[in-house]
Each structure stands twice: as structure tokens, then as C-alpha cells.
Amino acid sequence: MAPVAAQARSQLNLTQGVTDISQRVYDLHMTIFYICCVIGVVVFGAMFWSMIRHRKSKGRKPATFHENVKVEIAWTVIPFLILIGMAIPATSTLIAMEDTSEAEVTVLVTGSQWKWHYKYFDTDVEYFSLLATPRQQIENKLDKGENYLLEVDRPLVIPTGKKVRFLITSDDVIHSWWVPDFAVKKDANPGMINEAWTKVDEPGIYRGQCAELCGKDHGFMPVVVIAKEPAEYDAWMAEQVAAKQRAEEEEQRLLAMSMDMDEAMELGERVYVGSCAACHQANGEGIPGVFPALKGSDMALNDMQGHIDIVVNGKTGTSMQAFGNQLTMQEIAAVVTYERNAWGNDTGDLVQAADINAFMNE
């Protein structure tokens, strides 16, 4: 694994990767590179040899012919044969890269500004994966860590030794899901599904990122994949299923409970800082012309239903994404309460999880 890791960190060549496909891609890349090197040596060698050998200072007289059928046939046929020789392995590799048949695990990968959502087919397990690099590192208040901007709160987990198919799409703009060690880089287009696959033989942590300029926080949208042995993966999946069931039960319990204002403001501030402050700013003033202010806004002061609606469902055509499937109903209630009472808004409105549940079931 050490040579592979060193190669993956190299900035001078293509990542060699850890899968059979990534090795084929790397071998193809090196084959084409060496062919191009040979062509360069032959072409430039002949050119410089001719320039030196037939220079005017040596008394050489220029030829007077204008064409040579044999030479023209040669410089047409030879490049054609070279291209055919390059196309055969390239086509074979491309076909193998696109063959997602007989997959044993299928994961729906959905990009949104600026996070990834993973949903495992044949289970109820799904979750968002967000950047975990501390904001203090980004703002140069702390030393940057080893995996700066390449760490997430919940990585994608896949089993080793099994073919994993990725169905890749987007909720908003074009993203690109890229893991160099897998030789997988696929655009995530809204309204479309692209397919890719991998089969990892060695357990490990593999990192990538969004490779398409997708907006303001494009650089803060990493991909982390953990490959686990099948037995360990099965145990992890069982744990996720159980955790989801517990979360649903807890959600139902919370619907019957009420938060007081202090509890709602404390929770709401945490949710706001984690999910909203990057666009609307910590002071609620937004970015003029880009992200609207919440401080003193008509919606936050007057339109309760509109406020809940935009947090739950987002706003089509803008960067405001839907948080109805990202946050719990209690978190949504708390962040709406916070936005309606922070920064001098002071409406006194206190939203409960039951209110969010009623809205979502209208």
C-alpha cells in the first residue's frame, strides 16, 4: 500500500489507484505517454537532424520537388496505424469502465450545494456527508490538518471485494463525484443519472472531491469513502439500520414535547451555524446581491408559514436547498425560532416540532 499511497500523493503523474480499473487506466495512460514520447523523439529528431545536416552554411542546395507520393502515403498510413493501435486498448478500457452490470451494491449519490447525499438501495439507509474541516482552519485561526478540506462527518462506506454501482445525480447545479484512487469521475447533472462503478480489494480510506466548479463553496465539498471487509460492512449496515429506527422513534417522541425559548434558541443557533451561516452569514445580514439577509427581513418578521416552507422545501432556481430531509423536525423548528428572534428580530415566535410536522403533512 505504501507505493500506491505515494503515487496517489504525487503531483507529477496520474494517480495509480487501488482498483483493477484504475490500474488499467494508469497502464493505458503510461502506454500512450510512451508512444507520444517516441513520436516526439522521432519527429523532432528528424527535424533537428535535417536542420543541422542540411543547413545553408554547409553549402546544401534545397530540393526542387514539390511532392512525393511514397512519403505522403507513409505519413498518412503510419499515423493511422498508430492511432488504431492506441484506440484498441483505450476502447477496451472505456467499455470496462462503463460496465455497471452485475453490481452487488448500489448507491445513489446526489450532489447539492455543497454536500453529498448517499442512499443505499435495498435498505432504508441514507444520509448526508458534509465537510468536517473546522471553520477555524479555513479562516487560518488554527494550523491546517493533514487532510485539510478532505474530511467529512459521515463518509460513504462500501464493502471490499464486491462490485459497487454508483448512480450519480444532482439536486441543483452540475457537480462531479471524483475519487482518483477508483478512477471514478462522473458529472452529477440535475434531472439526469450517470453511472459508475468500483471494486476495491483492500480496506482503507479513499479521498476525493467535487471536480466541477459548482458555486461559492465548491472547494468545501469533499468525498471520503471507507472500504470495509464484508463482515465489518454488514455489521456497519446493521448498525445504521438500527440507528435509523431509533431516530424515527425519537422523532415521534419529540413531537409530543415542547421546547422553551432558551432551548429552542440554543439548538437553533447550533443548526444555523452548521447549515445556514455560510450563506446568510453569522450576523444574519447575508451577502448583498447573492444571499438575502434574514436580519430585519419581512419573511423572518411576519411570514411564519413562508419561513417554514422555504426551510423545509427550499427555493427552486436558487442556492436555497430543502432541509426537510436533512434536519429533524425539532431542528427545523429550532432554527426557524432562532432566525425569528436573533439579531434584533425579536418576534417572540416559538416554533415546535409539532408545527413542522403539521406543515409537512398538510
PDB file of N, CA, C and O in Angstrom, residues 17 41 167 188 209 244 279 361:
ATOM      1  N   GLY A  17      -3.946   4.447  -8.300  1.00  0.00           N
ATOM      2  CA  GLY A  17      -5.192   3.878  -7.826  1.00  0.00           C
ATOM      3  C   GLY A  17      -5.059   2.546  -7.137  1.00  0.00           C
ATOM      4  O   GLY A  17      -3.971   1.977  -7.004  1.00  0.00           O
ATOM      5  N   VAL A  41      10.342  12.092 -30.120  1.00  0.00           N
ATOM      6  CA  VAL A  41      11.775  11.917 -30.377  1.00  0.00           C
ATOM      7  C   VAL A  41      12.029  11.737 -31.867  1.00  0.00           C
ATOM      8  O   VAL A  41      12.957  12.355 -32.442  1.00  0.00           O
ATOM      9  N   LEU A 167     -25.045   5.474  -8.791  1.00  0.00           N
ATOM     10  CA  LEU A 167     -25.966   6.241  -9.621  1.00  0.00           C
ATOM     11  C   LEU A 167     -25.822   7.691  -9.183  1.00  0.00           C
ATOM     12  O   LEU A 167     -26.133   8.028  -8.040  1.00  0.00           O
ATOM     13  N   ALA A 188     -22.448  14.971 -11.925  1.00  0.00           N
ATOM     14  CA  ALA A 188     -23.763  14.852 -11.291  1.00  0.00           C
ATOM     15  C   ALA A 188     -24.631  15.961 -11.884  1.00  0.00           C
ATOM     16  O   ALA A 188     -24.500  17.125 -11.518  1.00  0.00           O
ATOM     17  N   GLN A 209     -13.033  14.684  -4.212  1.00  0.00           N
ATOM     18  CA  GLN A 209     -13.756  15.932  -4.043  1.00  0.00           C
ATOM     19  C   GLN A 209     -14.605  16.217  -5.273  1.00  0.00           C
ATOM     20  O   GLN A 209     -14.514  15.518  -6.284  1.00  0.00           O
ATOM     21  N   LYS A 244     -31.274   4.282  12.437  1.00  0.00           N
ATOM     22  CA  LYS A 244     -32.361   4.977  11.750  1.00  0.00           C
ATOM     23  C   LYS A 244     -33.696   4.700  12.440  1.00  0.00           C
ATOM     24  O   LYS A 244     -34.528   5.601  12.603  1.00  0.00           O
ATOM     25  N   CYS A 279     -23.939  30.946   4.046  1.00  0.00           N
ATOM     26  CA  CYS A 279     -24.559  31.810   3.035  1.00  0.00           C
ATOM     27  C   CYS A 279     -25.121  33.089   3.649  1.00  0.00           C
ATOM     28  O   CYS A 279     -24.876  34.193   3.155  1.00  0.00           O
ATOM     29  N   ASN A 361     -47.378  17.697   6.693  1.00  0.00           N
ATOM     30  CA  ASN A 361     -48.458  16.749   6.407  1.00  0.00           C
ATOM     31  C   ASN A 361     -49.721  17.421   5.900  1.00  0.00           C
ATOM     32  O   ASN A 361     -50.781  16.789   5.852  1.00  0.00           O
TER      33      ASN A 361
END
